[in-house]
PDB file of C-alpha atoms in Angstrom:
ATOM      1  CA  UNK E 255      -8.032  -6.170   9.207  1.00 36.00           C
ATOM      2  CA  UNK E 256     -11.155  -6.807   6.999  1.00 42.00           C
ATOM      3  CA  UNK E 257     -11.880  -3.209   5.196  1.00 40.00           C
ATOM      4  CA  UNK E 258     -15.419  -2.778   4.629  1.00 38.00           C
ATOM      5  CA  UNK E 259     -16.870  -3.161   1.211  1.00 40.00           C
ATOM      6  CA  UNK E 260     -19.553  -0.752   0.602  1.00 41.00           C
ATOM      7  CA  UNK E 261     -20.904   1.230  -2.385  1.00 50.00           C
ATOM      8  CA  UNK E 262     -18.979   4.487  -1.416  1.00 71.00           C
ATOM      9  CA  UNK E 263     -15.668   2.331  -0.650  1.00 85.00           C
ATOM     10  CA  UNK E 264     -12.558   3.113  -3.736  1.00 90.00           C
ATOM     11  CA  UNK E 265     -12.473  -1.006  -3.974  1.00 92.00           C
ATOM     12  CA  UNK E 266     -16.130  -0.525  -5.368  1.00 91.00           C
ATOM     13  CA  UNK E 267     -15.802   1.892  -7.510  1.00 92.00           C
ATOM     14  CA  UNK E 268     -12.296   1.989  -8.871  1.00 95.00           C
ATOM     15  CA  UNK E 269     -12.444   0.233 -12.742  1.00 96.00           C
ATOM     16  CA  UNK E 270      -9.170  -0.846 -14.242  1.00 97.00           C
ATOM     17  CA  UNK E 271      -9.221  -0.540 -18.117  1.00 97.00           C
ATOM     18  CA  UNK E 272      -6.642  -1.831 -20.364  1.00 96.00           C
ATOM     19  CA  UNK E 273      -6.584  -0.419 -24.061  1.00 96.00           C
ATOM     20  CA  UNK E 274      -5.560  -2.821 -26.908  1.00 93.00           C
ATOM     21  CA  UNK E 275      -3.454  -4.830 -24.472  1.00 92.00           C
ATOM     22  CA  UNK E 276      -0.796  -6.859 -26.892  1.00 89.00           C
ATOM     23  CA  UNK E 277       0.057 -10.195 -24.752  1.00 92.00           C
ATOM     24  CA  UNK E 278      -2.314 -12.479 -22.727  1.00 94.00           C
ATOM     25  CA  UNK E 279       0.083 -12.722 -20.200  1.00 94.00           C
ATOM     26  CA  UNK E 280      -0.336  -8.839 -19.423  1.00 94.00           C
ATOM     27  CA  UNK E 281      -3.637  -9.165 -18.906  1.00 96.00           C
ATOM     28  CA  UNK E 282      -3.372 -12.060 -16.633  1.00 96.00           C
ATOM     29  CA  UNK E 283      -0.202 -10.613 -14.443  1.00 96.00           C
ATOM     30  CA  UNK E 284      -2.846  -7.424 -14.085  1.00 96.00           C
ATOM     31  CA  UNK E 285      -5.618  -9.351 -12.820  1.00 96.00           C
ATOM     32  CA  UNK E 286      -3.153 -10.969 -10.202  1.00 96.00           C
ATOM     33  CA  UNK E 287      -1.875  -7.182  -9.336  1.00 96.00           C
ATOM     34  CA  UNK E 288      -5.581  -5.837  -8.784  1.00 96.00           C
ATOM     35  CA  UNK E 289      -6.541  -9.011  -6.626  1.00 96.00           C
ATOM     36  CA  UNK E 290      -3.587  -8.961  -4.549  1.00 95.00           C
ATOM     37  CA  UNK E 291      -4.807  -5.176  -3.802  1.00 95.00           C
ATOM     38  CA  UNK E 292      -8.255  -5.753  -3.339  1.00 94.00           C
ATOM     39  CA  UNK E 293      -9.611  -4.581  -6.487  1.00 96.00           C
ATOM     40  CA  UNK E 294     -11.723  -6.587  -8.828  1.00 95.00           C
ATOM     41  CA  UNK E 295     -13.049  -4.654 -11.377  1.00 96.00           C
ATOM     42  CA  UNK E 296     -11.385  -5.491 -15.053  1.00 97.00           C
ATOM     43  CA  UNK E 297     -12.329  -4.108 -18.632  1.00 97.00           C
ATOM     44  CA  UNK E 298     -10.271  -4.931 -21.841  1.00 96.00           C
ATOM     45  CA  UNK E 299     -10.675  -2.358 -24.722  1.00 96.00           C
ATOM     46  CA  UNK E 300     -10.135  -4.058 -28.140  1.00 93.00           C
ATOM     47  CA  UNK E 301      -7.160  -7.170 -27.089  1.00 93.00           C
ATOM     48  CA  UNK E 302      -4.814  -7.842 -30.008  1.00 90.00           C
ATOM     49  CA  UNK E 303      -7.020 -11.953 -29.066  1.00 90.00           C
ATOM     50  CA  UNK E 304     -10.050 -12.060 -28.494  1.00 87.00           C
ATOM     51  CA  UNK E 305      -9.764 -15.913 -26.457  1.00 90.00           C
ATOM     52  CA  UNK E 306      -7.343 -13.573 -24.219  1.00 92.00           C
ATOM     53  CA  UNK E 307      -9.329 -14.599 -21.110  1.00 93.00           C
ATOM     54  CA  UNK E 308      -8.738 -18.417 -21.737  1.00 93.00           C
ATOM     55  CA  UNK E 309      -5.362 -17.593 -23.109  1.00 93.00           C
ATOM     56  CA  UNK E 310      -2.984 -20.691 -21.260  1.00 94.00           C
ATOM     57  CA  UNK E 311      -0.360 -17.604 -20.598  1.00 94.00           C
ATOM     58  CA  UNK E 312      -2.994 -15.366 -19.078  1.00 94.00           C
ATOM     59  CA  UNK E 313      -4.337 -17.816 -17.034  1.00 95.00           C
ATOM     60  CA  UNK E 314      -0.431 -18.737 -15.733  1.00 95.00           C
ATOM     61  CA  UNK E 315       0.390 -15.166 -15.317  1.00 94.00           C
ATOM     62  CA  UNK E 316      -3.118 -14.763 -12.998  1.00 94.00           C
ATOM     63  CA  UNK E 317      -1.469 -16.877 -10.630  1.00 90.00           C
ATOM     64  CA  UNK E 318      -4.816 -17.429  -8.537  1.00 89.00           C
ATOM     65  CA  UNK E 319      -6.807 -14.483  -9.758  1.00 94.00           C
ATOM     66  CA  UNK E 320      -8.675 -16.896 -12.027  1.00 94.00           C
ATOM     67  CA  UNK E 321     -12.268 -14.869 -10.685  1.00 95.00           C
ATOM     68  CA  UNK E 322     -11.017 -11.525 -12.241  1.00 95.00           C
ATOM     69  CA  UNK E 323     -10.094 -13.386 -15.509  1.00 94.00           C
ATOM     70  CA  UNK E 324     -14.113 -14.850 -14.853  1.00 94.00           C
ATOM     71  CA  UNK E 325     -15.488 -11.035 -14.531  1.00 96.00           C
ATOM     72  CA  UNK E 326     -13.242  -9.423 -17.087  1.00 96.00           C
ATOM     73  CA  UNK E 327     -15.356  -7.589 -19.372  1.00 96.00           C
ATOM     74  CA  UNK E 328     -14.302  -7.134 -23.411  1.00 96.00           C
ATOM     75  CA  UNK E 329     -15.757  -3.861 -24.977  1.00 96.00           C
ATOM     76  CA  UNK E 330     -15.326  -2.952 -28.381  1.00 95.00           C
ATOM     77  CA  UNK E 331     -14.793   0.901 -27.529  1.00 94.00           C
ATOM     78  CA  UNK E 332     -13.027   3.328 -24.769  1.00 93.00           C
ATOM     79  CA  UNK E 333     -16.921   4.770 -24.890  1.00 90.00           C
ATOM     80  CA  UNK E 334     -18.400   1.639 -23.883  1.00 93.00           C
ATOM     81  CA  UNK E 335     -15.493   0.799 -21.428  1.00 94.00           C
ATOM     82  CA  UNK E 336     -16.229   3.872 -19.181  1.00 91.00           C
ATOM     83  CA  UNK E 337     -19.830   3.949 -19.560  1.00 88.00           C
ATOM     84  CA  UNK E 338     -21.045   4.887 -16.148  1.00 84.00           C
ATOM     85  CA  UNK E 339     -17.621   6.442 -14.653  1.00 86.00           C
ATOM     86  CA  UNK E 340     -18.240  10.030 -13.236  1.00 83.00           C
ATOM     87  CA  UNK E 341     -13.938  10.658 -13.206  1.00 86.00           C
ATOM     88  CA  UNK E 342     -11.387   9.120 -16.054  1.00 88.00           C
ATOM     89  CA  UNK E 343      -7.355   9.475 -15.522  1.00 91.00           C
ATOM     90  CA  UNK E 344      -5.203   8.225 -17.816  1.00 92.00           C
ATOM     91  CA  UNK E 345      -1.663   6.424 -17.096  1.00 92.00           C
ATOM     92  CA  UNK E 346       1.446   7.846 -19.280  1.00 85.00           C
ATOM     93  CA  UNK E 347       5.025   8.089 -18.859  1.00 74.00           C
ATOM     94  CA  UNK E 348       4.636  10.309 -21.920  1.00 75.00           C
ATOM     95  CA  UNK E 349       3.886  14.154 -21.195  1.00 72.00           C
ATOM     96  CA  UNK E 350       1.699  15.751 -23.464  1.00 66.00           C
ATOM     97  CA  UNK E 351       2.228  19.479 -24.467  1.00 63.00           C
ATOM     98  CA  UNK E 352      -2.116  19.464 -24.210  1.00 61.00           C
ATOM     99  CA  UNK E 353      -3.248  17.272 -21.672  1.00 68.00           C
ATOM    100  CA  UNK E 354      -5.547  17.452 -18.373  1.00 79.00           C
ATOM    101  CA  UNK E 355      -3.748  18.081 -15.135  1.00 82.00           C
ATOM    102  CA  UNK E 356      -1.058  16.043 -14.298  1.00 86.00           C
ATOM    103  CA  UNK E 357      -0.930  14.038 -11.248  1.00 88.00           C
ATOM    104  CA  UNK E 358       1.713  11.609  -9.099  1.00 92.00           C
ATOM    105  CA  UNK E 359       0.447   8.103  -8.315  1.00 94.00           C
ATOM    106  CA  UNK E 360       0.150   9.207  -4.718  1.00 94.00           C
ATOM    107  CA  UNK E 361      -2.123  12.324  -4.904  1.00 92.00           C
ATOM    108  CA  UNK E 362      -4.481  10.417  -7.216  1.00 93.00           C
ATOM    109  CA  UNK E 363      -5.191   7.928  -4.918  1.00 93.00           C
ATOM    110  CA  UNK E 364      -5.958  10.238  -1.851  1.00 91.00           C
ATOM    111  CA  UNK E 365      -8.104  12.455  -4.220  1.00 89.00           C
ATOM    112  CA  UNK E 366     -10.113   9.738  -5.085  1.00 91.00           C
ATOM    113  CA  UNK E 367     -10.081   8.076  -1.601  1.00 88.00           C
ATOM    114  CA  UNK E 368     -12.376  10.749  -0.317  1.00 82.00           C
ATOM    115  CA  UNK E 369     -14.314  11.886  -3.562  1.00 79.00           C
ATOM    116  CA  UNK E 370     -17.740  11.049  -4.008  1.00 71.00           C
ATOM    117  CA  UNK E 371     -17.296   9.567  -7.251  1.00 70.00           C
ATOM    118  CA  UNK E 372     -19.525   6.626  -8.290  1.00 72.00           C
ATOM    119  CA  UNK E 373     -17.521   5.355 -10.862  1.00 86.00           C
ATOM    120  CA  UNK E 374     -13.575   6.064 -11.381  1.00 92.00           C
ATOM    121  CA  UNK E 375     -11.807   5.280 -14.695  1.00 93.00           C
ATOM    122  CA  UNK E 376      -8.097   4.216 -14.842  1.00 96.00           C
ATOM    123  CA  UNK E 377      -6.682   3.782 -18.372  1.00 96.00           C
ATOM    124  CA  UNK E 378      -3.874   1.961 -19.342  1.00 95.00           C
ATOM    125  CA  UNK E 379      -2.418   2.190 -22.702  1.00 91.00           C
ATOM    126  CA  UNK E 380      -1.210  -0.795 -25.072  1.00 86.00           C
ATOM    127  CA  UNK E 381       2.618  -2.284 -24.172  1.00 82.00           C
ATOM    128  CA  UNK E 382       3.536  -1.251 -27.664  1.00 80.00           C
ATOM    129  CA  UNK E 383       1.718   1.808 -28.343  1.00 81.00           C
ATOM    130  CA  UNK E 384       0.579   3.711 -25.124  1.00 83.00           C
ATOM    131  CA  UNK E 385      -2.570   5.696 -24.965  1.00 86.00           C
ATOM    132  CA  UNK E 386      -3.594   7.927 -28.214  1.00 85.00           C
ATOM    133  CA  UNK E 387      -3.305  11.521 -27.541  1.00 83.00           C
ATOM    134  CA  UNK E 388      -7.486  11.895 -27.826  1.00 82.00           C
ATOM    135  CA  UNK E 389      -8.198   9.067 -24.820  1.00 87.00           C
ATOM    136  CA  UNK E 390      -5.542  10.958 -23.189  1.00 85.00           C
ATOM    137  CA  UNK E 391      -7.119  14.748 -23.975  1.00 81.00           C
ATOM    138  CA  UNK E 392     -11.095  13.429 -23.218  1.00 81.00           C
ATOM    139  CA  UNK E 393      -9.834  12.353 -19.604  1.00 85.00           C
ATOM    140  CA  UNK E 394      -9.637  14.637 -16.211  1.00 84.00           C
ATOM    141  CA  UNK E 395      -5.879  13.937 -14.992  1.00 86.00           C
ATOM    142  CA  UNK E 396      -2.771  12.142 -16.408  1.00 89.00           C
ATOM    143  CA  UNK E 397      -1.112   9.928 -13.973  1.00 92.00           C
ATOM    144  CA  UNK E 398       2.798  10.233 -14.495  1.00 89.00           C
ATOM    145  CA  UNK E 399       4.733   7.872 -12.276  1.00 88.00           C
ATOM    146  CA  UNK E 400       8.281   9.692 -11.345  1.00 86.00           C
ATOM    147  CA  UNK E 401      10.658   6.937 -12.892  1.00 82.00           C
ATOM    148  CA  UNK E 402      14.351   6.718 -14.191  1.00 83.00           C
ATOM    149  CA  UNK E 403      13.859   9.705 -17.003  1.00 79.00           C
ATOM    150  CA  UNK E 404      16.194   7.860 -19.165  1.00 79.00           C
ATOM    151  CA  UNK E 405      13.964   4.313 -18.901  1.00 80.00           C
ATOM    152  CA  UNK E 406      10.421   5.514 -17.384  1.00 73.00           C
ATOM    153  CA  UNK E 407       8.805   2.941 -18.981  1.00 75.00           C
ATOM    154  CA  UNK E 408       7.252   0.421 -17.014  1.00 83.00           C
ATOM    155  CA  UNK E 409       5.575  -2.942 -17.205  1.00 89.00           C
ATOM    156  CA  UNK E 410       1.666  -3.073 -17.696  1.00 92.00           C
ATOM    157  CA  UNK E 411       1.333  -5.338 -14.653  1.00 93.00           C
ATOM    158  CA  UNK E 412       4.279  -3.278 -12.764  1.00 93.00           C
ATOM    159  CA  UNK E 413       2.046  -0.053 -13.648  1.00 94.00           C
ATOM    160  CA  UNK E 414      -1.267  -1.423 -12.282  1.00 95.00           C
ATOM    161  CA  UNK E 415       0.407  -2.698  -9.124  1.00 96.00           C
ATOM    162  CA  UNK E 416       1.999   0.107  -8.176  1.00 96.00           C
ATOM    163  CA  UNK E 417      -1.439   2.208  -8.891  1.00 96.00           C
ATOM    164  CA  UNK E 418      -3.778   0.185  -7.176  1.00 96.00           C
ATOM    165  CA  UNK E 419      -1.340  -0.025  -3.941  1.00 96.00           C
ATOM    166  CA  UNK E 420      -1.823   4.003  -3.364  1.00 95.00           C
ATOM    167  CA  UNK E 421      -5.123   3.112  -3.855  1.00 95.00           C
ATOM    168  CA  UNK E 422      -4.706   0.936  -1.320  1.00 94.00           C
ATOM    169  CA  UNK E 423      -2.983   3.040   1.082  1.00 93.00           C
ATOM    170  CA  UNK E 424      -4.988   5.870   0.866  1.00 91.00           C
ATOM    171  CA  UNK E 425      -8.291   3.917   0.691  1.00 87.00           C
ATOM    172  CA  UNK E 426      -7.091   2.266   4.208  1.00 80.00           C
ATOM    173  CA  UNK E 427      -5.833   5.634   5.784  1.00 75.00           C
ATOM    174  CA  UNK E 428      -9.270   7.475   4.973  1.00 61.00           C
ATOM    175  CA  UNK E 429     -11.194   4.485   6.352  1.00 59.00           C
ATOM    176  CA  UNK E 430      -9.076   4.004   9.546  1.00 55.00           C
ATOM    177  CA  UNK E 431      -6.001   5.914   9.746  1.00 50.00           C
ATOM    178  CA  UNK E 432      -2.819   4.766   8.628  1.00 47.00           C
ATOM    179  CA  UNK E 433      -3.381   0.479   8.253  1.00 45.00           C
ATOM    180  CA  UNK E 434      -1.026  -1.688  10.365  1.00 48.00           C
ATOM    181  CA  UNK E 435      -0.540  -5.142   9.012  1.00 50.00           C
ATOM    182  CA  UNK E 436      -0.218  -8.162  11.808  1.00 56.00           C
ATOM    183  CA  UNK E 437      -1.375  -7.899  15.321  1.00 61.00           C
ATOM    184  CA  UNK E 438      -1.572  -5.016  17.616  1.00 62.00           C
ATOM    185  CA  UNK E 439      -1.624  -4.933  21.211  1.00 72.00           C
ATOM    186  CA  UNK E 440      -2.971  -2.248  23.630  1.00 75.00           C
ATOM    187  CA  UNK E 441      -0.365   0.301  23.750  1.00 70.00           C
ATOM    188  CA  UNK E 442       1.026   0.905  27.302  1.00 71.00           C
ATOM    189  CA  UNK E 443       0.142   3.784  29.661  1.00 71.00           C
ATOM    190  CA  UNK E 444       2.892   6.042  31.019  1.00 69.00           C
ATOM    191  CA  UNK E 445       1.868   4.998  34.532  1.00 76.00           C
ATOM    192  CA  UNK E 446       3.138   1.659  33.145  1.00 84.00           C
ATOM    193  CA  UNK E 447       5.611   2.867  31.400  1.00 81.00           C
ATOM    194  CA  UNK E 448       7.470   4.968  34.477  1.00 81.00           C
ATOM    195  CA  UNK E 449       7.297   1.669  36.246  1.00 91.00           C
ATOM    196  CA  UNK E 450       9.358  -0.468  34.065  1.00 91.00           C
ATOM    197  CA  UNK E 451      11.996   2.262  33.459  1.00 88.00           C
ATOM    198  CA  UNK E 452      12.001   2.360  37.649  1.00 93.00           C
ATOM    199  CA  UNK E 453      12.179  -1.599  37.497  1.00 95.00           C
ATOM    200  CA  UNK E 454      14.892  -1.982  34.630  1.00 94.00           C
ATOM    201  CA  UNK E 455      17.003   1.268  36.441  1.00 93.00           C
ATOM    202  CA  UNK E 456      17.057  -0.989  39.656  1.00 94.00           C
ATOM    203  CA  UNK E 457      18.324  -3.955  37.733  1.00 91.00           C
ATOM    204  CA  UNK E 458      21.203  -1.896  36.017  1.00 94.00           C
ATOM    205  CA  UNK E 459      22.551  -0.778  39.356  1.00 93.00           C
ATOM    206  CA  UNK E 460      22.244  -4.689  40.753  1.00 92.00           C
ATOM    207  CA  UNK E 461      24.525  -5.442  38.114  1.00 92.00           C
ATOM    208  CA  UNK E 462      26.935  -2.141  38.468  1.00 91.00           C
ATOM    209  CA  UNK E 463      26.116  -1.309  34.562  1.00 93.00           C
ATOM    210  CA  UNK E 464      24.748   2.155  36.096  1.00 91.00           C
ATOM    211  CA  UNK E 465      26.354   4.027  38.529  1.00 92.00           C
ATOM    212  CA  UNK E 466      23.545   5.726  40.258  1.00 88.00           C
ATOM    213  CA  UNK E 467      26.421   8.053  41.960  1.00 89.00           C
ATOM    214  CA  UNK E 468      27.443   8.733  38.104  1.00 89.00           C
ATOM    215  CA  UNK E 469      24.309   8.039  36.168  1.00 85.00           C
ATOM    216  CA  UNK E 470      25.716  10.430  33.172  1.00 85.00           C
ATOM    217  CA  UNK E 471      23.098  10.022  30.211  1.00 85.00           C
ATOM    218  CA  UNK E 472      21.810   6.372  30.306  1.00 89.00           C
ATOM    219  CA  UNK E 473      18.516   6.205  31.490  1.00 88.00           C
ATOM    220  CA  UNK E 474      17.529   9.385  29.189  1.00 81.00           C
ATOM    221  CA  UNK E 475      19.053   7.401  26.048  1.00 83.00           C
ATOM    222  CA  UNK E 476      17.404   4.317  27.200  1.00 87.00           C
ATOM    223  CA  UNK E 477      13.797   6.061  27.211  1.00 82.00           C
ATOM    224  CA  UNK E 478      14.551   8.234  24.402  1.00 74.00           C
ATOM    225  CA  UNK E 479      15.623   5.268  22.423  1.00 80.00           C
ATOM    226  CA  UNK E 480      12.698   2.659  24.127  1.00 80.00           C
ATOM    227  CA  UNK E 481       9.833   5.616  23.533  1.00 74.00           C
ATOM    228  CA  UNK E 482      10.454   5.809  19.468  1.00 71.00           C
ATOM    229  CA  UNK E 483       9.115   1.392  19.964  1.00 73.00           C
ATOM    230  CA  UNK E 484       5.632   2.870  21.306  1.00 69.00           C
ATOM    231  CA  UNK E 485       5.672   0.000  23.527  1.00 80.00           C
ATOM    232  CA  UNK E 486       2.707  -2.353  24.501  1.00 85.00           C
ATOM    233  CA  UNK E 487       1.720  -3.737  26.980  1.00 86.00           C
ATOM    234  CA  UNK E 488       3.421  -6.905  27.023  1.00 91.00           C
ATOM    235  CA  UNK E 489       6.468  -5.622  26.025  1.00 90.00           C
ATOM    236  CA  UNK E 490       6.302  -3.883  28.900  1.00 90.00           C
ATOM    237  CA  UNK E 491       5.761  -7.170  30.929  1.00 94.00           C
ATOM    238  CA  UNK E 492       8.851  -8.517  29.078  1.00 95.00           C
ATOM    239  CA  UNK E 493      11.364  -5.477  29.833  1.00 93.00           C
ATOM    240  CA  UNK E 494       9.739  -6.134  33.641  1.00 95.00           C
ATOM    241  CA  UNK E 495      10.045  -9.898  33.419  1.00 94.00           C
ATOM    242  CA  UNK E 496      13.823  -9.453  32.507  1.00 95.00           C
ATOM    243  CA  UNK E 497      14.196  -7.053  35.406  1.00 93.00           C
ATOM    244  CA  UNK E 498      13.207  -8.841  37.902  1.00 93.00           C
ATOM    245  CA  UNK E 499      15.134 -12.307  36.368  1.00 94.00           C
ATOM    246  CA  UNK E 500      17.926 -10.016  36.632  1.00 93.00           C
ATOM    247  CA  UNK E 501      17.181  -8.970  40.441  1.00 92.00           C
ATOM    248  CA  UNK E 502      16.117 -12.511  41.575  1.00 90.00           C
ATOM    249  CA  UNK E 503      20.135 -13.820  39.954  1.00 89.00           C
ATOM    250  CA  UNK E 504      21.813 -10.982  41.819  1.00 88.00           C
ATOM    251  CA  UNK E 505      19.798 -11.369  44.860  1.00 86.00           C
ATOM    252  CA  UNK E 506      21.051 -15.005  44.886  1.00 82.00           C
ATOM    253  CA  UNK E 507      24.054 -14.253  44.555  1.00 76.00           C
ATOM    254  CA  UNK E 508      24.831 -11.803  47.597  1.00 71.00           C
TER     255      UNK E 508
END
């Protein structure tokens, strides 16, 4: 499924900003993480190199996502990097005694799916360093992803991945409902539905695997169990197709 890109979509609007980012091959495995989830919008504030876009390790790490290393913007301040952003979060796996509400991954995403926002800031601190308490303080929620409390720190790239998937998710499930990936068929009607249970019931009895003088449970488990596949249409034609291979051998047999 193609999601729409539009002015008011998250995909538009959502800005990834690294701060002071240490290794070129960071900022390259990030630019692969926010292509691979749509996203495309890349700022640096202040890289330990300033060739970090050409950088032979970035450009490995990127993997493909050479165009975001093309668009990357370098700004020499967190000022300049948000210019233009209406909402700012900060990423941390450091609580701050003062800090702006704290939010999961998860509820950041859906908030921002359906906010009006123009522009949405997401900061993400140096590998050695993290954010600086005043970014931090100056921005409207801290994002704290639930980790190991003993080793919650995670990879830049790991970080931005695992952000800009909720963003993802909740960007697809406020466009369309929840997103299925791969093909979908028309979903069966019960009419159809009540007909292959009669059709694969016959076949059971033609080979005595239901009694229909002792039927105990089956057929109930056998719906129960078939009903959690929401079945299709042509799965329906298959369960039928086996049927009646099924009656045709017995029939032949008699």
């Amino acid at each position: 499924m193609n999601l729409p890109k539009t002015d008011t979509s998250l995909f538009q609007r959502l800005r990834i900003i690294l701060v002071e980012t240490s290794h070129p091959g960071n900022v390259g495995a990030a630019a692969r993480a926010i292509k691979t989830m749509g996203f495309h919008e890349l700022v640096l504030v202040n890289p330990r190199f300033d060739d970090v876009l050409s950088n032979p390790e970035a450009i490995a790490f990127a993997s493909g996502a050479q165009d975001i290393l093309n668009n990357t913007r370098i700004v020499a301040s967190i000022d300049e990097a948000l210019h233009g952003c209406e909402f700012v979060a900060a990423v941390s796996a450091r609580l701050r005694e003062f800090s702006p509400p704290v939010l999961p991954p998860r509820a950041f995403a859906e908030s921002m799916a359906g906010s009006q926002h123009a522009r949405i800031g997401l900061i993400f601190g140096s590998e050695r360093f993290g954010l600086p308490n005043d970014i931090v303080m100056n921005c409207n929620a801290l994002i704290n992803i639930p980790a190991n409390p003993q080793y919650s720190s995670l990879n830049l790239a790991q970080a931005i991945q695992l952000l800009t998937y909720e963003c993802r998710v909740a960007t697809d499930s406020a466009l369309s409902g929840i997103h299925h990936i791969g093909f979908e068929g028309k979903l069966a009607s019960s009419d159809e539905i009540d007909g292959m249970y009669r059709h694969l019931e016959q076949a059971l009895i033609a080979i005595q695997f239901l009694n229909p003088d002792n039927p105990k449970k089956l057929m109930p488990r056998l719906k129960r169990m078939l009903a959690r596949a929401q079945l299709e249409v042509e799965e329906v034609n298959i369960m039928r197709g086996i049927a009646k291979h099924i009656l045709d051998l017995t029939t032949k047999k008699q």
